[in-house]
mmCIF file of C-alpha atoms in Angstrom:
data_model
loop_
_atom_site.group_PDB
_atom_site.id
_atom_site.type_symbol
_atom_site.label_atom_id
_atom_site.label_comp_id
_atom_site.label_asym_id
_atom_site.label_seq_id
_atom_site.Cartn_x
_atom_site.Cartn_y
_atom_site.Cartn_z
ATOM 1 C CA MET N 1 118.314 48.974 166.742
ATOM 2 C CA THR N 2 121.386 50.880 165.691
ATOM 3 C CA GLY N 3 119.803 54.305 166.069
ATOM 4 C CA VAL N 4 120.080 54.946 162.324
ATOM 5 C CA PRO N 5 116.708 55.419 160.629
ATOM 6 C CA GLU N 6 116.042 52.596 158.222
ATOM 7 C CA ASP N 7 115.000 53.256 154.662
ATOM 8 C CA PRO N 8 111.613 51.544 154.103
ATOM 9 C CA ARG N 9 112.504 50.880 150.453
ATOM 10 C CA VAL N 10 115.586 48.825 151.336
ATOM 11 C CA ARG N 11 114.885 45.332 152.598
ATOM 12 C CA PRO N 12 117.437 43.718 154.902
ATOM 13 C CA LEU N 13 119.212 40.601 153.675
ATOM 14 C CA PRO N 14 118.104 37.263 155.120
ATOM 15 C CA ARG N 15 120.258 35.798 157.859
ATOM 16 C CA GLY N 16 123.449 34.264 156.481
ATOM 17 C CA ALA N 17 123.081 35.903 153.058
ATOM 18 C CA ARG N 18 125.893 37.997 151.626
ATOM 19 C CA GLU N 19 125.513 41.013 149.443
ATOM 20 C CA ARG N 20 126.549 40.212 145.894
ATOM 21 C CA PRO N 21 129.117 42.517 144.291
ATOM 22 C CA PRO N 22 127.802 44.481 141.322
ATOM 23 C CA GLY N 23 127.909 42.637 138.018
ATOM 24 C CA ARG N 24 129.880 43.654 134.962
ATOM 25 C CA LEU N 25 126.970 45.573 133.502
ATOM 26 C CA ALA N 26 126.435 47.572 136.705
ATOM 27 C CA ALA N 27 130.166 48.280 136.973
ATOM 28 C CA ALA N 28 130.276 49.482 133.348
ATOM 29 C CA ALA N 29 127.209 51.680 133.927
ATOM 30 C CA ALA N 30 128.834 53.231 137.009
ATOM 31 C CA LEU N 31 132.039 53.854 135.056
ATOM 32 C CA LEU N 32 130.176 55.581 132.208
ATOM 33 C CA ARG N 33 127.824 57.631 134.425
ATOM 34 C CA PRO N 34 129.888 60.872 134.193
ATOM 35 C CA TRP N 35 130.012 60.447 130.383
ATOM 36 C CA ARG N 36 126.319 59.696 129.894
ATOM 37 C CA ARG N 37 125.342 63.106 128.484
ATOM 38 C CA ARG N 38 128.283 63.153 126.090
ATOM 39 C CA LEU N 39 127.619 59.624 124.848
ATOM 40 C CA VAL N 40 123.924 60.362 124.283
ATOM 41 C CA TRP N 41 124.891 63.497 122.340
ATOM 42 C CA LEU N 42 127.356 61.459 120.259
ATOM 43 C CA LEU N 43 124.797 58.752 119.422
ATOM 44 C CA LEU N 44 122.072 61.280 118.549
ATOM 45 C CA THR N 45 124.476 63.177 116.284
ATOM 46 C CA TRP N 46 125.505 59.930 114.600
ATOM 47 C CA VAL N 47 121.906 58.916 113.948
ATOM 48 C CA ALA N 48 121.003 62.414 112.710
ATOM 49 C CA LEU N 49 123.972 62.556 110.318
ATOM 50 C CA SER N 50 123.249 59.051 109.047
ATOM 51 C CA LEU N 51 119.609 59.937 108.381
ATOM 52 C CA LEU N 52 120.547 63.289 106.822
ATOM 53 C CA THR N 53 123.037 61.746 104.400
ATOM 54 C CA ALA N 54 120.569 58.977 103.536
ATOM 55 C CA GLY N 55 117.827 61.588 103.034
ATOM 56 C CA LEU N 56 120.051 63.508 100.622
ATOM 57 C CA GLY N 57 120.345 60.384 98.479
ATOM 58 C CA LEU N 58 123.888 59.561 99.518
ATOM 59 C CA ARG N 59 124.873 56.120 100.670
ATOM 60 C CA PRO N 60 126.406 56.783 104.089
ATOM 61 C CA ASP N 61 129.146 54.501 105.343
ATOM 62 C CA VAL N 62 127.681 54.354 108.853
ATOM 63 C CA PRO N 63 130.656 52.728 110.666
ATOM 64 C CA VAL N 64 133.122 55.184 109.105
ATOM 65 C CA LEU N 65 130.830 58.062 110.041
ATOM 66 C CA LEU N 66 130.767 56.794 113.641
ATOM 67 C CA ALA N 67 134.564 56.480 113.710
ATOM 68 C CA ILE N 68 134.947 60.067 112.465
ATOM 69 C CA LEU N 69 132.454 61.347 115.029
ATOM 70 C CA VAL N 70 134.160 59.483 117.874
ATOM 71 C CA SER N 71 137.551 60.877 116.827
ATOM 72 C CA VAL N 72 136.324 64.454 116.539
ATOM 73 C CA ALA N 73 134.301 64.220 119.776
ATOM 74 C CA GLY N 74 137.271 62.750 121.661
ATOM 75 C CA LEU N 75 139.503 65.594 120.504
ATOM 76 C CA VAL N 76 136.903 68.258 121.324
ATOM 77 C CA TRP N 77 136.186 66.762 124.759
ATOM 78 C CA HIS N 78 139.896 66.601 125.532
ATOM 79 C CA LEU N 79 140.339 70.242 124.545
ATOM 80 C CA VAL N 80 137.260 71.347 126.489
ATOM 81 C CA ASP N 81 138.317 69.445 129.612
ATOM 82 C CA HIS N 82 141.918 70.646 129.590
ATOM 83 C CA THR N 83 141.714 74.159 128.203
ATOM 84 C CA ALA N 84 138.548 75.424 129.840
ATOM 85 C CA PRO N 85 138.907 78.990 131.076
ATOM 86 C CA GLN N 86 140.408 78.908 134.526
ATOM 87 C CA HIS N 87 139.146 81.415 137.062
ATOM 88 C CA LEU N 88 141.826 83.028 139.145
ATOM 89 C CA THR N 89 141.814 81.214 142.459
ATOM 90 C CA THR N 90 143.405 82.766 145.497
ATOM 91 C CA TRP N 91 143.600 80.505 148.504
ATOM 92 C CA PRO N 92 144.023 81.909 152.012
ATOM 93 C CA LEU N 93 147.552 83.074 152.576
ATOM 94 C CA VAL N 94 149.687 82.191 155.544
ATOM 95 C CA ASP N 95 152.479 84.480 154.452
ATOM 96 C CA GLY N 96 152.835 87.007 151.677
ATOM 97 C CA ASP N 97 150.812 90.049 150.810
ATOM 98 C CA PRO N 98 147.586 89.821 148.803
ATOM 99 C CA ALA N 99 148.662 92.659 146.488
ATOM 100 C CA GLY N 100 151.778 90.892 145.218
ATOM 101 C CA ARG N 101 152.257 87.647 143.341
ATOM 102 C CA ALA N 102 151.248 85.328 146.130
ATOM 103 C CA ARG N 103 150.859 81.612 146.510
ATOM 104 C CA GLY N 104 147.551 80.513 145.128
ATOM 105 C CA SER N 105 147.434 83.015 142.305
ATOM 106 C CA ASP N 106 149.464 81.125 139.736
ATOM 107 C CA PHE N 107 148.114 79.004 136.902
ATOM 108 C CA ARG N 108 149.220 75.653 138.364
ATOM 109 C CA VAL N 109 147.230 76.230 141.546
ATOM 110 C CA THR N 110 144.241 77.493 139.572
ATOM 111 C CA ASN N 111 144.401 74.463 137.274
ATOM 112 C CA LEU N 112 144.661 72.122 140.259
ATOM 113 C CA ALA N 113 141.711 73.835 141.945
ATOM 114 C CA GLY N 114 139.645 73.354 138.779
ATOM 115 C CA ARG N 115 140.588 69.663 138.603
ATOM 116 C CA ILE N 116 139.716 69.154 142.265
ATOM 117 C CA GLU N 117 136.353 70.827 141.723
ATOM 118 C CA ALA N 118 135.665 68.636 138.667
ATOM 119 C CA ALA N 119 136.552 65.495 140.619
ATOM 120 C CA ASN N 120 134.359 66.499 143.567
ATOM 121 C CA THR N 121 131.316 67.732 141.658
ATOM 122 C CA ARG N 122 131.304 65.669 138.454
ATOM 123 C CA GLY N 123 133.544 62.728 139.324
ATOM 124 C CA GLU N 124 135.832 63.414 136.355
ATOM 125 C CA GLY N 125 139.474 62.370 136.344
ATOM 126 C CA ARG N 126 139.662 61.167 139.930
ATOM 127 C CA GLU N 127 142.376 58.529 139.462
ATOM 128 C CA ALA N 128 144.675 60.835 137.507
ATOM 129 C CA LEU N 129 144.068 63.639 139.987
ATOM 130 C CA VAL N 130 144.889 61.385 142.962
ATOM 131 C CA HIS N 131 148.128 60.315 141.257
ATOM 132 C CA ASP N 132 149.143 63.882 140.375
ATOM 133 C CA LEU N 133 148.283 65.188 143.845
ATOM 134 C CA HIS N 134 150.219 62.367 145.475
ATOM 135 C CA VAL N 135 153.300 63.104 143.372
ATOM 136 C CA GLN N 136 153.104 66.844 144.118
ATOM 137 C CA LEU N 137 152.630 66.262 147.848
ATOM 138 C CA GLN N 138 155.605 63.895 147.872
ATOM 139 C CA VAL N 139 157.693 66.596 146.176
ATOM 140 C CA LEU N 140 156.599 69.119 148.828
ATOM 141 C CA VAL N 141 157.488 66.728 151.665
ATOM 142 C CA ARG N 142 160.898 65.970 150.118
ATOM 143 C CA GLU N 143 161.621 69.668 149.615
ATOM 144 C CA ARG N 144 160.599 70.494 153.181
ATOM 145 C CA LEU N 145 162.680 67.587 154.504
ATOM 146 C CA TYR N 146 165.746 68.839 152.633
ATOM 147 C CA ALA N 147 165.181 72.512 153.487
ATOM 148 C CA ARG N 148 164.628 71.922 157.220
ATOM 149 C CA HIS N 149 167.010 69.024 157.904
ATOM 150 C CA GLY N 150 169.300 68.716 154.878
ATOM 151 C CA ILE N 151 168.209 65.112 154.391
ATOM 152 C CA VAL N 152 167.450 63.395 151.094
ATOM 153 C CA ALA N 153 164.839 60.734 151.880
ATOM 154 C CA GLU N 154 166.138 58.219 149.342
ATOM 155 C CA GLU N 155 169.723 58.457 150.572
ATOM 156 C CA GLU N 156 169.039 58.379 154.325
ATOM 157 C CA PRO N 157 165.630 56.782 154.816
ATOM 158 C CA ARG N 158 166.033 56.016 158.542
ATOM 159 C CA TRP N 159 167.064 59.591 159.374
ATOM 160 C CA ALA N 160 164.313 60.946 157.148
ATOM 161 C CA GLN N 161 161.690 58.782 158.821
ATOM 162 C CA GLY N 162 162.893 59.903 162.250
ATOM 163 C CA VAL N 163 162.371 63.612 161.563
ATOM 164 C CA THR N 164 159.303 63.414 159.315
ATOM 165 C CA PRO N 165 155.839 63.467 160.930
ATOM 166 C CA PRO N 166 154.278 59.969 160.670
ATOM 167 C CA GLU N 167 151.330 61.049 158.493
ATOM 168 C CA LEU N 168 153.684 62.748 156.034
ATOM 169 C CA TRP N 169 156.073 59.792 156.037
ATOM 170 C CA ASP N 170 153.175 57.476 155.166
ATOM 171 C CA LEU N 171 152.282 59.824 152.331
ATOM 172 C CA LEU N 172 155.893 59.819 151.141
ATOM 173 C CA VAL N 173 156.427 56.038 151.072
ATOM 174 C CA GLY N 174 152.894 54.631 150.851
ATOM 175 C CA LEU N 175 150.053 54.554 148.385
ATOM 176 C CA PRO N 176 147.710 57.536 148.286
ATOM 177 C CA PRO N 177 144.199 57.216 149.691
ATOM 178 C CA PRO N 178 141.638 57.028 146.869
ATOM 179 C CA ASP N 179 139.871 60.142 148.161
ATOM 180 C CA LEU N 180 143.024 62.281 148.403
ATOM 181 C CA TYR N 181 141.372 65.001 146.289
ATOM 182 C CA THR N 182 138.575 65.623 148.813
ATOM 183 C CA PRO N 183 138.961 68.733 150.976
ATOM 184 C CA ARG N 184 138.521 66.802 154.232
ATOM 185 C CA ARG N 185 141.475 64.554 153.306
ATOM 186 C CA LEU N 186 143.685 67.117 151.566
ATOM 187 C CA ASP N 187 143.340 70.052 153.979
ATOM 188 C CA PRO N 188 144.937 68.347 157.039
ATOM 189 C CA ILE N 189 147.857 67.138 154.903
ATOM 190 C CA LEU N 190 148.519 70.621 153.519
ATOM 191 C CA ARG N 191 148.218 72.185 156.975
ATOM 192 C CA ARG N 192 150.651 69.619 158.400
ATOM 193 C CA ILE N 193 153.186 70.282 155.630
ATOM 194 C CA GLU N 194 152.923 74.049 156.281
ATOM 195 C CA GLN N 195 153.288 73.649 160.051
ATOM 196 C CA TRP N 196 156.241 71.257 159.831
#
């Protein structure tokens, strides 16, 4: 016994058996899960417009109608996802006064906070968010390295590695963790950059 309660619905694998990776269909379904509601809406609209035009006595070109709907829906979804009203987000301040223009109250931080929330709650845009966060964190580490020690990491990598905390150096030269956007992963990195 491992001490973890077992789920009665899940049967253990027989001895020597290996769990099979998900098939292509399961992988595609997992990839489309965040888009399910939008795709259902698109298909229902397509069917309704096709039936409406046929009911009016017109001969609908169904594939062209689908292409137009996909184009319009893609544009609308892009606009909705990237221009949604952003609430003013003020993160706790380490320095600065709350009455003035402080860190955390500018649009870039608000936009980033909205993207992080979307990735955490709806699973939208995780890969792009991880890439963008990684690039921004690398910029912060490079700026801090230059401001504190006058070192450019690309020009003097050995000196830079010697004065940079190991976790920040790994972030600077390595690949980002896939869950970089999660608060439990991001918070210690931000705190370490601020304390350095």
